[in-house]
Coordinates of C-alpha atoms in Angstrom, one line a residue:
X1 CA 46.0 -16.9 -53.3
X2 CA 46.3 -15.1 -50.3
X3 CA 43.9 -12.6 -48.8
X4 CA 44.5 -9.0 -49.2
X5 CA 45.4 -7.9 -46.0
X6 CA 44.3 -4.2 -44.8
X7 CA 45.4 -2.2 -42.7
X8 CA 42.9 1.2 -41.6
X9 CA 44.2 4.3 -41.0
X10 CA 42.6 7.2 -38.5
X11 CA 43.1 11.0 -37.6
X12 CA 40.6 13.1 -34.9
X13 CA 40.4 15.0 -32.1
X14 CA 41.7 18.0 -33.3
X15 CA 40.1 19.0 -37.0
X16 CA 39.1 17.4 -39.7
X17 CA 38.7 13.8 -38.5
X18 CA 39.4 11.2 -41.6
X19 CA 39.9 8.0 -42.6
X20 CA 42.3 5.9 -44.9
X21 CA 42.3 1.8 -46.0
X22 CA 45.3 0.1 -47.4
X23 CA 44.9 -2.8 -49.1
X24 CA 48.6 -5.0 -49.7
X25 CA 50.1 -1.6 -49.6
X26 CA 47.3 0.6 -51.9
X27 CA 45.7 2.9 -51.4
X28 CA 41.6 1.8 -52.0
X29 CA 40.1 4.9 -49.7
X30 CA 41.0 7.4 -48.2
X31 CA 38.1 10.7 -47.0
X32 CA 38.0 13.2 -44.4
X33 CA 35.1 12.5 -41.4
X34 CA 33.6 16.3 -43.0
X35 CA 32.4 15.5 -46.1
X36 CA 29.9 13.0 -44.3
X37 CA 28.6 15.0 -41.2
X38 CA 28.4 18.3 -43.0
X39 CA 30.1 19.5 -40.5
X40 CA 33.3 21.8 -41.8
X41 CA 37.1 20.4 -40.5
X42 CA 35.0 17.9 -38.2
X43 CA 37.1 17.0 -35.6
X44 CA 34.6 13.5 -34.1
X45 CA 36.0 9.7 -35.1
X46 CA 35.5 8.8 -38.6
X47 CA 32.5 7.4 -37.9
X48 CA 30.8 7.3 -41.5
X49 CA 34.7 8.0 -43.3
X50 CA 35.4 3.8 -42.0
X51 CA 32.7 3.2 -42.8
X52 CA 33.0 4.6 -46.7
X53 CA 36.3 3.0 -46.3
X54 CA 35.4 -0.5 -45.3
X55 CA 32.1 -0.8 -47.3
X56 CA 35.1 0.7 -50.9
X57 CA 37.3 -2.5 -49.9
X58 CA 34.3 -4.1 -49.9
X59 CA 35.7 -5.6 -46.2
X60 CA 34.3 -5.6 -42.8
X61 CA 36.4 -4.5 -39.7
X62 CA 36.8 -8.4 -38.6
X63 CA 38.6 -8.3 -41.6
X64 CA 41.5 -5.4 -40.5
X65 CA 45.3 -6.2 -40.7
X66 CA 46.3 -3.5 -38.4
X67 CA 44.4 0.0 -36.7
X68 CA 47.0 2.9 -35.8
X69 CA 46.3 6.2 -35.0
X70 CA 48.1 9.8 -36.5
X71 CA 49.8 10.5 -33.1
X72 CA 50.6 8.7 -28.9
X73 CA 48.0 10.3 -26.9
X74 CA 50.2 9.7 -23.5
X75 CA 52.9 11.8 -25.1
X76 CA 50.3 14.5 -26.3
X77 CA 48.7 15.0 -22.8
X78 CA 52.2 14.2 -21.2
X79 CA 53.2 17.8 -23.6
X80 CA 49.5 19.4 -22.6
X81 CA 50.0 18.4 -18.6
X82 CA 54.0 20.1 -18.2
X83 CA 53.0 22.6 -19.9
X84 CA 50.2 23.8 -18.8
X85 CA 52.6 23.0 -15.1
X86 CA 55.2 25.7 -17.4
X87 CA 53.5 28.4 -16.8
X88 CA 51.3 27.5 -14.1
X89 CA 49.0 29.2 -13.0
X90 CA 47.6 30.7 -16.2
X91 CA 47.9 27.5 -18.5
X92 CA 45.5 26.4 -16.3
X93 CA 42.7 28.7 -18.0
X94 CA 42.7 26.5 -20.4
X95 CA 42.7 22.9 -18.7
X96 CA 39.0 22.4 -17.0
X97 CA 38.1 23.2 -21.4
X98 CA 40.4 20.1 -22.3
X99 CA 40.9 17.5 -19.5
X100 CA 36.6 16.0 -19.9
X101 CA 37.8 15.1 -23.8
X102 CA 40.9 13.1 -22.6
X103 CA 39.5 11.3 -19.9
X104 CA 36.4 9.8 -21.9
X105 CA 37.7 8.7 -25.4
X106 CA 41.9 10.4 -25.7
X107 CA 43.2 8.6 -22.9
X108 CA 41.8 5.3 -24.1
X109 CA 42.6 5.8 -27.0
X110 CA 42.7 1.9 -27.6
X111 CA 39.1 1.8 -25.9
X112 CA 37.4 3.7 -27.4
X113 CA 38.1 2.1 -31.1
X114 CA 37.4 -0.9 -30.0
X115 CA 34.0 0.6 -29.3
X116 CA 34.2 2.3 -32.6
X117 CA 35.4 -0.5 -34.4
X118 CA 32.6 -3.6 -33.4
X119 CA 33.4 -5.9 -35.5
X120 CA 37.7 -6.5 -34.8
X121 CA 39.1 -9.3 -34.2
X122 CA 40.4 -9.9 -30.2
X123 CA 43.9 -10.0 -31.8
X124 CA 44.3 -7.2 -34.4
X125 CA 46.9 -4.8 -33.1
X126 CA 46.1 -0.8 -32.6
X127 CA 48.7 0.4 -33.3
X128 CA 50.2 4.4 -32.4
X129 CA 52.4 6.7 -35.3
X130 CA 54.0 9.4 -33.6
X131 CA 52.8 12.0 -35.1
X132 CA 55.2 13.8 -37.7
X133 CA 55.7 10.0 -38.0
X134 CA 52.6 9.6 -39.7
X135 CA 53.6 13.2 -41.9
X136 CA 56.3 11.9 -43.4
X137 CA 55.2 9.3 -43.9
X138 CA 52.6 11.0 -45.8
X139 CA 54.3 13.0 -47.9
X140 CA 57.2 10.4 -49.0
X141 CA 55.6 6.5 -48.8
X142 CA 53.2 7.6 -51.9
X143 CA 55.3 10.1 -54.1
X144 CA 57.5 8.7 -57.4
X145 CA 61.2 8.5 -55.0
X146 CA 62.9 6.0 -54.6
X147 CA 64.8 8.1 -51.7
X148 CA 64.5 12.0 -51.0
X149 CA 65.0 14.5 -48.3
X150 CA 61.4 15.6 -46.3
X151 CA 60.2 18.1 -44.7
X152 CA 57.0 18.3 -42.5
X153 CA 55.1 21.4 -41.1
X154 CA 52.7 22.3 -38.8
X155 CA 51.2 23.3 -35.7
X156 CA 52.1 20.6 -33.4
X157 CA 52.0 16.7 -32.8
X158 CA 52.7 15.6 -29.9
X159 CA 56.0 17.8 -29.6
X160 CA 57.3 18.5 -32.5
X161 CA 56.6 21.2 -34.4
X162 CA 59.4 21.0 -37.3
X163 CA 61.1 18.1 -38.7
X164 CA 63.9 17.0 -41.1
X165 CA 63.6 13.5 -42.6
X166 CA 64.9 11.3 -45.6
X167 CA 63.4 9.0 -46.9
X168 CA 64.7 5.7 -48.7
X169 CA 63.1 3.0 -50.3
X170 CA 60.4 1.8 -47.4
X171 CA 61.4 3.1 -44.4
X172 CA 61.3 6.6 -43.4
X173 CA 63.5 8.4 -40.8
X174 CA 63.5 11.6 -39.1
X175 CA 66.9 13.3 -38.3
X176 CA 66.6 16.7 -37.1
X177 CA 63.4 18.6 -35.1
X178 CA 62.3 21.7 -33.8
X179 CA 59.7 21.4 -30.9
X180 CA 56.4 22.8 -29.4
X181 CA 56.0 26.1 -28.9
X182 CA 58.2 27.5 -31.2
X183 CA 55.9 26.6 -34.2
X184 CA 55.5 28.3 -37.4
X185 CA 51.8 27.5 -37.4
X186 CA 50.9 27.9 -34.4
X187 CA 52.2 31.4 -35.9
X188 CA 50.8 32.0 -38.9
X189 CA 47.3 31.4 -37.2
X190 CA 47.9 33.1 -34.6
X191 CA 48.4 36.0 -37.5
X192 CA 45.1 33.9 -39.1
X193 CA 43.3 34.5 -36.2
X194 CA 44.1 38.5 -35.7
X195 CA 43.3 39.4 -39.0
X196 CA 38.9 37.3 -38.5
X197 CA 39.9 34.0 -39.9
X198 CA 39.6 31.1 -38.3
X199 CA 42.5 28.8 -37.4
X200 CA 42.3 25.4 -39.7
X201 CA 40.7 26.9 -42.3
X202 CA 41.4 30.3 -42.8
X203 CA 44.9 29.9 -43.1
X204 CA 44.3 29.5 -46.6
X205 CA 42.5 33.1 -46.2
X206 CA 45.5 35.0 -44.9
X207 CA 47.9 34.1 -48.4
X208 CA 45.1 34.4 -50.1
X209 CA 45.0 38.5 -48.6
X210 CA 48.5 38.6 -48.5
X211 CA 49.3 40.6 -52.2
X212 CA 46.7 42.8 -51.8
X213 CA 48.9 44.3 -48.6
X214 CA 53.4 46.2 -48.0
X215 CA 55.0 44.3 -45.9
X216 CA 56.1 47.2 -43.5
X217 CA 55.1 44.8 -40.5
X218 CA 57.8 42.4 -41.6
X219 CA 60.6 43.7 -40.1
X220 CA 59.0 43.6 -36.4
X221 CA 58.0 40.2 -36.5
X222 CA 61.3 39.3 -36.8
X223 CA 62.8 41.5 -34.7
X224 CA 59.8 40.8 -32.0
X225 CA 58.5 37.2 -32.7
X226 CA 60.8 35.2 -34.1
X227 CA 64.0 34.5 -34.1
X228 CA 65.1 32.1 -37.2
X229 CA 68.8 31.0 -37.3
X230 CA 70.8 30.1 -41.1
X231 CA 69.8 26.5 -40.5
X232 CA 66.0 27.1 -40.2
X233 CA 65.6 26.3 -36.6
X234 CA 63.5 29.1 -35.2
X235 CA 63.0 30.3 -31.5
X236 CA 59.3 31.8 -30.9
X237 CA 58.8 35.3 -28.1
X238 CA 55.4 34.3 -26.0
X239 CA 55.6 37.6 -24.7
X240 CA 53.7 38.3 -27.0
X241 CA 51.2 34.8 -27.6
X242 CA 48.5 33.4 -25.1
X243 CA 47.9 30.0 -26.5
X244 CA 49.9 27.9 -23.2
X245 CA 47.4 30.8 -20.9
X246 CA 43.7 31.2 -23.1
X247 CA 41.9 30.4 -25.6
X248 CA 43.3 32.8 -27.9
X249 CA 46.4 33.2 -29.4
X250 CA 47.3 36.7 -29.0
X251 CA 47.5 39.4 -26.3
X252 CA 47.6 43.1 -26.1
X253 CA 51.6 43.1 -26.4
X254 CA 50.6 41.8 -29.9
X255 CA 47.9 43.9 -30.7
X256 CA 50.3 47.2 -30.4
X257 CA 53.0 45.6 -32.2
X258 CA 50.5 46.1 -34.4
X259 CA 49.1 49.1 -34.7
X260 CA 45.3 47.6 -32.9
X261 CA 43.5 45.0 -32.0
X262 CA 41.5 41.7 -34.0
X263 CA 40.0 42.1 -36.7
X264 CA 36.4 40.6 -35.4
X265 CA 35.1 38.0 -38.1
X266 CA 32.7 39.7 -41.0
X267 CA 34.0 44.1 -40.5
X268 CA 35.1 45.3 -43.6
X269 CA 39.4 44.1 -44.1
X270 CA 41.4 47.2 -44.0
X271 CA 44.7 47.7 -45.5
X272 CA 45.9 47.6 -41.6
X273 CA 45.4 44.2 -42.0
X274 CA 46.4 43.7 -45.2
X275 CA 49.9 44.4 -44.2
X276 CA 49.8 41.7 -41.5
X277 CA 49.1 39.1 -43.6
X278 CA 52.1 40.2 -46.9
X279 CA 53.8 40.7 -43.6
X280 CA 53.7 37.4 -41.3
X281 CA 53.8 35.4 -44.7
X282 CA 57.3 36.9 -46.0
X283 CA 58.2 36.2 -42.9
X284 CA 56.6 32.8 -43.0
X285 CA 58.6 32.1 -47.1
X286 CA 61.3 32.5 -45.0
X287 CA 60.8 30.0 -43.3
X288 CA 59.9 27.3 -45.3
X289 CA 63.2 28.8 -47.6
X290 CA 66.2 28.6 -45.2
X291 CA 64.2 24.7 -43.9
X292 CA 64.0 24.0 -47.0
X293 CA 67.7 24.4 -47.9
X294 CA 68.8 22.8 -44.7
X295 CA 66.8 19.6 -45.6
X296 CA 68.9 19.7 -48.9
X297 CA 72.5 19.8 -46.7
X298 CA 71.2 17.8 -43.6
X299 CA 70.5 15.0 -47.0
X300 CA 72.5 15.4 -49.7
X301 CA 69.2 14.6 -52.1
X302 CA 68.1 16.7 -55.0
X303 CA 64.1 15.3 -54.6
X304 CA 62.0 16.5 -51.8
X305 CA 58.9 15.4 -50.1
X306 CA 56.7 17.8 -48.1
X307 CA 53.5 17.0 -45.7
X308 CA 52.0 18.9 -42.5
X309 CA 49.9 21.7 -42.9
X310 CA 52.0 24.4 -43.6
X311 CA 52.5 22.4 -46.6
X312 CA 49.4 24.1 -48.3
X313 CA 51.5 27.4 -48.2
X314 CA 50.5 26.6 -51.7
X315 CA 52.6 30.0 -52.5
X316 CA 55.9 29.5 -50.3
X317 CA 56.5 26.0 -52.4
X318 CA 56.5 27.8 -55.3
X319 CA 59.1 29.6 -53.8
X320 CA 60.7 26.5 -52.3
X321 CA 60.8 25.5 -56.2
X322 CA 62.5 28.1 -57.6
X323 CA 65.5 28.4 -55.4
X324 CA 66.5 25.2 -57.8
X325 CA 67.9 23.5 -54.7
X326 CA 65.7 20.3 -55.3
X327 CA 65.2 18.9 -58.6
X328 CA 61.7 17.9 -57.7
X329 CA 58.3 18.5 -55.9
X330 CA 56.6 16.2 -54.6
X331 CA 53.5 17.3 -51.6
X332 CA 50.9 14.8 -49.8
X333 CA 47.5 16.9 -50.7
X334 CA 45.9 16.4 -47.8
X335 CA 48.7 17.8 -46.3
X336 CA 47.2 18.6 -43.1
X337 CA 45.7 16.5 -40.1
X338 CA 43.5 13.8 -42.7
X339 CA 46.0 13.0 -44.2
X340 CA 47.8 11.8 -40.6
X341 CA 45.2 9.4 -41.5
X342 CA 47.2 7.7 -44.3
X343 CA 50.4 8.1 -43.1
X344 CA 49.8 6.1 -40.0
X345 CA 48.5 2.8 -41.6
X346 CA 51.6 3.8 -44.4
X347 CA 54.4 3.9 -41.6
X348 CA 52.8 -0.1 -40.7
X349 CA 52.8 -1.1 -43.4
X350 CA 56.0 0.2 -44.1
X351 CA 57.8 1.0 -40.9
X352 CA 55.5 -1.9 -38.7
X353 CA 55.8 -4.6 -41.0
X354 CA 58.2 -4.0 -43.2
X355 CA 56.2 -3.9 -46.6
X356 CA 57.5 -2.7 -49.8
X357 CA 55.9 -0.4 -51.6
X358 CA 52.8 -0.3 -53.7
X359 CA 53.3 1.3 -57.3
X360 CA 51.1 1.9 -59.1
X361 CA 51.1 1.3 -63.7
X362 CA 48.7 3.4 -64.1
X363 CA 49.9 6.7 -62.0
X364 CA 52.7 9.0 -61.4
X365 CA 52.5 7.4 -57.2
X366 CA 50.2 6.2 -55.1
X367 CA 47.7 8.5 -54.9
X368 CA 46.2 8.3 -57.6
X369 CA 45.6 11.8 -58.2
X370 CA 43.7 11.8 -54.5
X371 CA 40.4 10.4 -56.0
X372 CA 40.0 8.3 -52.9
X373 CA 36.2 9.0 -51.6
X374 CA 33.2 7.8 -53.1
X375 CA 31.5 7.9 -56.2
X376 CA 27.9 7.6 -57.4
X377 CA 26.4 5.7 -60.7
X378 CA 24.6 7.6 -63.0
X379 CA 21.7 5.0 -62.3
X380 CA 22.3 7.2 -58.0
X381 CA 22.4 10.6 -59.2
X382 CA 19.5 10.3 -60.6
X383 CA 17.1 8.5 -58.7
X384 CA 18.6 11.2 -55.7
X385 CA 17.1 13.7 -58.6
X386 CA 14.0 11.9 -58.9
X387 CA 13.3 11.8 -55.0
X388 CA 14.3 16.1 -55.4
X389 CA 11.0 16.4 -57.9
X390 CA 14.8 17.7 -60.6
X391 CA 14.4 18.2 -63.9
X392 CA 17.4 16.9 -66.1
X393 CA 19.0 16.3 -69.5
X394 CA 20.5 12.7 -69.6
X395 CA 23.3 13.1 -71.8
X396 CA 26.7 10.7 -73.2
X397 CA 29.6 11.4 -72.8
X398 CA 30.8 13.1 -75.9
X399 CA 27.6 15.3 -76.0
X400 CA 28.4 16.1 -72.4
X401 CA 31.9 17.2 -73.0
X402 CA 29.7 19.5 -75.6
X403 CA 27.5 20.7 -73.7
X404 CA 30.2 22.0 -70.5
X405 CA 32.3 23.6 -72.6
X406 CA 29.0 26.0 -75.1
X407 CA 27.8 27.0 -71.8
X408 CA 31.5 28.0 -70.3
X409 CA 32.0 30.0 -72.9
X410 CA 29.2 31.8 -73.3
X411 CA 29.7 33.3 -69.6
X412 CA 28.0 29.6 -67.2
X413 CA 29.2 28.4 -64.2
X414 CA 29.2 24.9 -64.5
X415 CA 28.6 22.2 -61.5
X416 CA 31.4 19.6 -62.5
X417 CA 30.0 16.6 -60.1
X418 CA 32.0 13.1 -61.3
X419 CA 34.1 10.0 -60.6
X420 CA 35.5 9.7 -57.1
X421 CA 36.2 11.9 -54.7
X422 CA 39.1 13.9 -53.9
X423 CA 40.8 13.5 -50.6
X424 CA 42.2 16.5 -48.5
X425 CA 41.2 20.0 -49.2
X426 CA 41.0 20.9 -53.2
X427 CA 39.2 20.3 -55.9
X428 CA 40.8 18.8 -58.5
X429 CA 38.7 18.0 -61.2
X430 CA 35.7 15.8 -59.6
X431 CA 34.0 17.7 -56.9
X432 CA 34.7 21.0 -58.7
X433 CA 32.6 24.7 -60.2
X434 CA 34.0 25.5 -63.5
X435 CA 34.7 29.1 -65.7
X436 CA 36.0 30.9 -68.1
X437 CA 38.8 32.7 -67.0
X438 CA 39.1 35.0 -70.0
X439 CA 35.5 36.9 -68.0
X440 CA 36.9 40.3 -66.2
X441 CA 33.7 39.6 -63.5
X442 CA 34.4 35.8 -63.6
X443 CA 35.7 36.2 -60.5
X444 CA 33.4 38.6 -58.5
X445 CA 30.2 36.3 -59.6
X446 CA 31.6 33.3 -58.6
X447 CA 32.7 34.7 -55.3
X448 CA 29.5 36.5 -54.7
X449 CA 26.4 35.4 -56.2
X450 CA 28.0 31.4 -56.1
X451 CA 30.7 30.6 -53.4
X452 CA 29.4 33.6 -51.5
X453 CA 32.9 34.5 -50.3
X454 CA 35.3 37.2 -49.6
X455 CA 35.4 38.7 -52.8
X456 CA 39.7 38.6 -52.8
X457 CA 39.2 35.4 -52.3
X458 CA 41.3 34.5 -56.0
X459 CA 40.9 31.3 -57.7
X460 CA 43.2 28.1 -59.3
X461 CA 43.1 27.9 -63.2
X462 CA 43.2 24.3 -64.5
X463 CA 45.2 23.3 -67.5
X464 CA 46.8 20.3 -69.3
X465 CA 49.9 19.7 -68.1
X466 CA 51.3 19.6 -71.4
X467 CA 50.2 23.7 -72.1
X468 CA 51.6 25.0 -68.5
X469 CA 54.1 26.2 -69.2
X470 CA 53.1 28.5 -72.8
X471 CA 50.9 30.2 -69.3
X472 CA 52.6 29.9 -66.0
X473 CA 56.7 30.4 -65.4
X474 CA 56.2 26.2 -64.1
X475 CA 58.6 23.6 -65.8
X476 CA 56.9 20.3 -63.4
X477 CA 54.0 19.2 -63.0
X478 CA 51.4 20.1 -60.9
X479 CA 48.6 17.9 -59.7
X480 CA 47.2 18.7 -56.7
X481 CA 46.9 22.8 -57.2
X482 CA 50.2 23.4 -54.1
X483 CA 52.6 24.9 -56.4
X484 CA 52.5 28.8 -57.9
X485 CA 53.4 30.1 -60.1
X486 CA 54.1 33.2 -62.2
X487 CA 51.0 34.3 -64.7
X488 CA 54.5 34.6 -68.3
X489 CA 55.0 37.8 -69.1
X490 CA 53.1 37.7 -72.5
X491 CA 49.5 37.0 -70.4
X492 CA 50.3 40.4 -68.3
X493 CA 48.7 43.7 -68.4
X494 CA 49.7 46.4 -66.7
X495 CA 47.1 47.4 -64.5
X496 CA 46.2 51.7 -63.6
X497 CA 48.7 53.6 -61.5
X498 CA 47.9 54.6 -58.3
X499 CA 45.8 51.4 -57.4
X500 CA 45.8 50.4 -53.5
X501 CA 44.7 47.7 -51.6
X502 CA 41.5 46.0 -53.1
X503 CA 40.9 49.0 -55.6
X504 CA 43.8 46.4 -57.4
X505 CA 40.7 43.5 -58.1
X506 CA 38.7 46.7 -60.8
X507 CA 41.8 46.2 -62.4
X508 CA 42.2 43.3 -65.3
X509 CA 45.9 42.4 -64.4
X510 CA 46.4 39.1 -67.7
X511 CA 44.6 37.8 -70.3
X512 CA 43.0 35.2 -67.9
X513 CA 42.2 37.9 -65.5
X514 CA 40.0 35.1 -63.5
X515 CA 42.2 33.6 -62.2
X516 CA 45.6 35.6 -62.7
X517 CA 46.2 37.0 -59.0
X518 CA 47.1 41.1 -58.1
X519 CA 51.0 40.0 -57.7
X520 CA 50.7 38.3 -61.1
X521 CA 50.7 34.9 -59.4
X522 CA 48.5 31.8 -59.7
X523 CA 47.3 28.3 -58.3
X524 CA 48.4 25.8 -61.1
X525 CA 46.5 22.8 -61.4
X526 CA 47.8 20.7 -64.1
X527 CA 45.6 18.3 -65.3
X528 CA 46.8 14.7 -67.0
X529 CA 44.8 11.8 -68.9
X530 CA 46.6 9.5 -66.4
X531 CA 45.1 11.2 -63.0
X532 CA 41.6 12.0 -64.4
X533 CA 40.8 11.5 -68.1
X534 CA 38.0 13.5 -68.3
X535 CA 39.1 16.4 -66.9
X536 CA 41.4 16.9 -69.3
X537 CA 39.4 15.6 -72.2
X538 CA 37.3 18.3 -71.1
X539 CA 40.4 20.8 -70.7
X540 CA 40.6 19.8 -74.4
X541 CA 37.8 20.1 -75.7
X542 CA 37.2 23.4 -74.0
X543 CA 40.7 24.3 -76.3
X544 CA 39.7 23.1 -79.3
X545 CA 36.1 25.6 -79.8
X546 CA 38.4 28.5 -77.1
X547 CA 40.9 28.4 -78.7
X548 CA 42.1 28.9 -74.3
X549 CA 43.3 25.3 -72.8
X550 CA 42.9 27.0 -69.3
X551 CA 39.4 27.1 -66.6
X552 CA 38.6 28.1 -63.5
X553 CA 38.5 25.7 -61.4
X554 CA 37.0 26.1 -57.7
X555 CA 36.1 23.3 -54.6
X556 CA 31.7 22.4 -55.1
X557 CA 30.3 24.0 -52.1
X558 CA 29.8 27.8 -50.4
X559 CA 31.5 29.5 -48.0
X560 CA 31.4 27.8 -44.6
X561 CA 30.4 24.5 -46.0
X562 CA 33.1 21.2 -47.3
X563 CA 33.0 20.5 -50.4
X564 CA 30.1 18.7 -51.4
X565 CA 29.8 13.9 -51.4
X566 CA 27.2 13.4 -52.9
X567 CA 24.3 13.9 -55.5
X568 CA 22.1 15.0 -52.4
X569 CA 24.7 17.1 -51.8
X570 CA 25.3 18.7 -54.9
X571 CA 22.0 19.5 -56.0
X572 CA 21.5 21.5 -52.9
X573 CA 24.5 23.5 -53.5
X574 CA 23.0 23.8 -56.8
X575 CA 20.1 25.3 -56.0
X576 CA 21.0 26.9 -53.4
X577 CA 23.4 28.8 -55.6
X578 CA 23.4 30.9 -58.5
X579 CA 25.3 28.5 -60.4
X580 CA 23.6 28.1 -63.9
X581 CA 24.3 24.7 -64.6
X582 CA 25.3 21.4 -62.7
X583 CA 26.9 18.3 -64.6
X584 CA 27.0 15.2 -62.8
X585 CA 27.8 12.3 -64.3
X586 CA 26.2 12.0 -67.8
X587 CA 23.1 13.9 -66.2
X588 CA 22.7 18.0 -66.9
X589 CA 20.5 19.6 -65.3
X590 CA 19.2 24.0 -65.9
X591 CA 18.6 25.3 -62.5
X592 CA 16.3 28.3 -63.9
X593 CA 14.6 24.8 -65.1
X594 CA 14.2 22.5 -61.5
X595 CA 10.9 23.5 -59.5
X596 CA 11.9 24.3 -56.4
X597 CA 14.8 27.7 -56.2
X598 CA 16.1 26.3 -53.0
X599 CA 16.5 23.2 -50.9
X600 CA 17.3 23.3 -47.1
X601 CA 21.0 21.9 -46.5
X602 CA 22.1 19.2 -44.6
X603 CA 24.8 21.1 -43.1
X604 CA 26.0 23.1 -40.2
X605 CA 26.5 26.1 -41.7
X606 CA 29.6 27.2 -39.7
X607 CA 31.1 31.3 -40.2
X608 CA 34.5 32.0 -41.2

């Protein structure tokens, strides 16, 4: 039997650096560097993520068939130079800050990669994809479709900010593009910064804030900021933005249009900020819908695959689904730059080496539930806990399920650390914090005492795929938590009259208040036994005991911290919050029995 052929994909140097490894076309491992470095959105070369990927496959750098980077740095640098010259002298304010990085590690990426992978053979090629080609490959090639329209939307790659393409078999072809500086991702990021959240990590906060506001600025955005055509193409009015000339996204003209200066981080959120968030979310959804319709018309295909950072806007995704224009949607779970590492590796295997697509007999798609990160046996977990002097009990699988269900039914918050870590920003049942969605207090308890984050932030429901339609207006699976759907009318409760803004948090919106947003929507995760049999079994047992098929599922981390990766990360997070219990593998911990109620974190906390 011939030896397997291994390809390593890398994304780095902008945000969310990651590595992914495929062997004979099968995705073996993928992880973000932040999970190992404990530095959120870590952009540095993903040394530790690469080490994990190689170890997971049981190979070394010498065994690699190719290494692939997720964009073309020389083209990107040329775009930056051209932009600086076009807006001179203003653009030269930022140039001295970015130039050193380009002259060191970015322009000579082949040299950087060989220096970081000293075992790489001289004959191993180092390849480069275009940024949006990597996104498109990550969207279509792992999908369950033989052919599909492809839509990628993000901030910017080399020049493209948005592309429409088509995937057939193992081929991906980009048909249309919108170019920098006209970018839906940059527009949304500008409003993210204006509302006081961090760019590249706070966009989902803006999306969560939007339902508390009214779209009273939407017409101003349409009139002054973005000119959108029927086919979804658009132009930004750059007179309102500073990202070409300075260190901030917006300028005074922008601030006057929205009735005041940007919100300073950590200051109270005002009704104006909620209205701004609602307005840009509404316009963003409109552009996404027009682009999706154009993808349908340009390709004539009934399936749609999405990637790029804007594809994480699950509210917009849900609206595309409900149009009925497409039979099925598939969204790359690591849709942002981290997924570019995977897309780069897949593009090389299928487009460069012309190899057929890998089909997993036991999974609906090639992502294997996105469970592509490290896992830890009970022996390793116990050794870590013993090092902390932790107190725990050992339970078998059935006993663990029974105990966790019992604790959740008592209103306890339970950390759930099982199997392989997820790839992408969402916890999907292996690095999760769980709670009872029926509890009116659960949202505030988990936000303020466990996650240490803003009270308005919604939580996602996890539901067995076969029961999802009983709770939500959703007629398809949503395994990667990337679709927002309405809660069914039967579960809703009318709010008291006269509530506005964050006061709406005080009202019970449904029989599942902890997972029902103020607009009666929910970011749904459907759980099936093929992708995650243990989590599916927990949900089954939960329903048998309580009659409720839904659990709160949020990521196992606190504000400003990456999702936990190792048992040590999980224990440190656990004892530094008011989480009640922690289930790691077959070991169960009660926080009140731990000898230390606080253990220093190994994490670079970043305010956001």
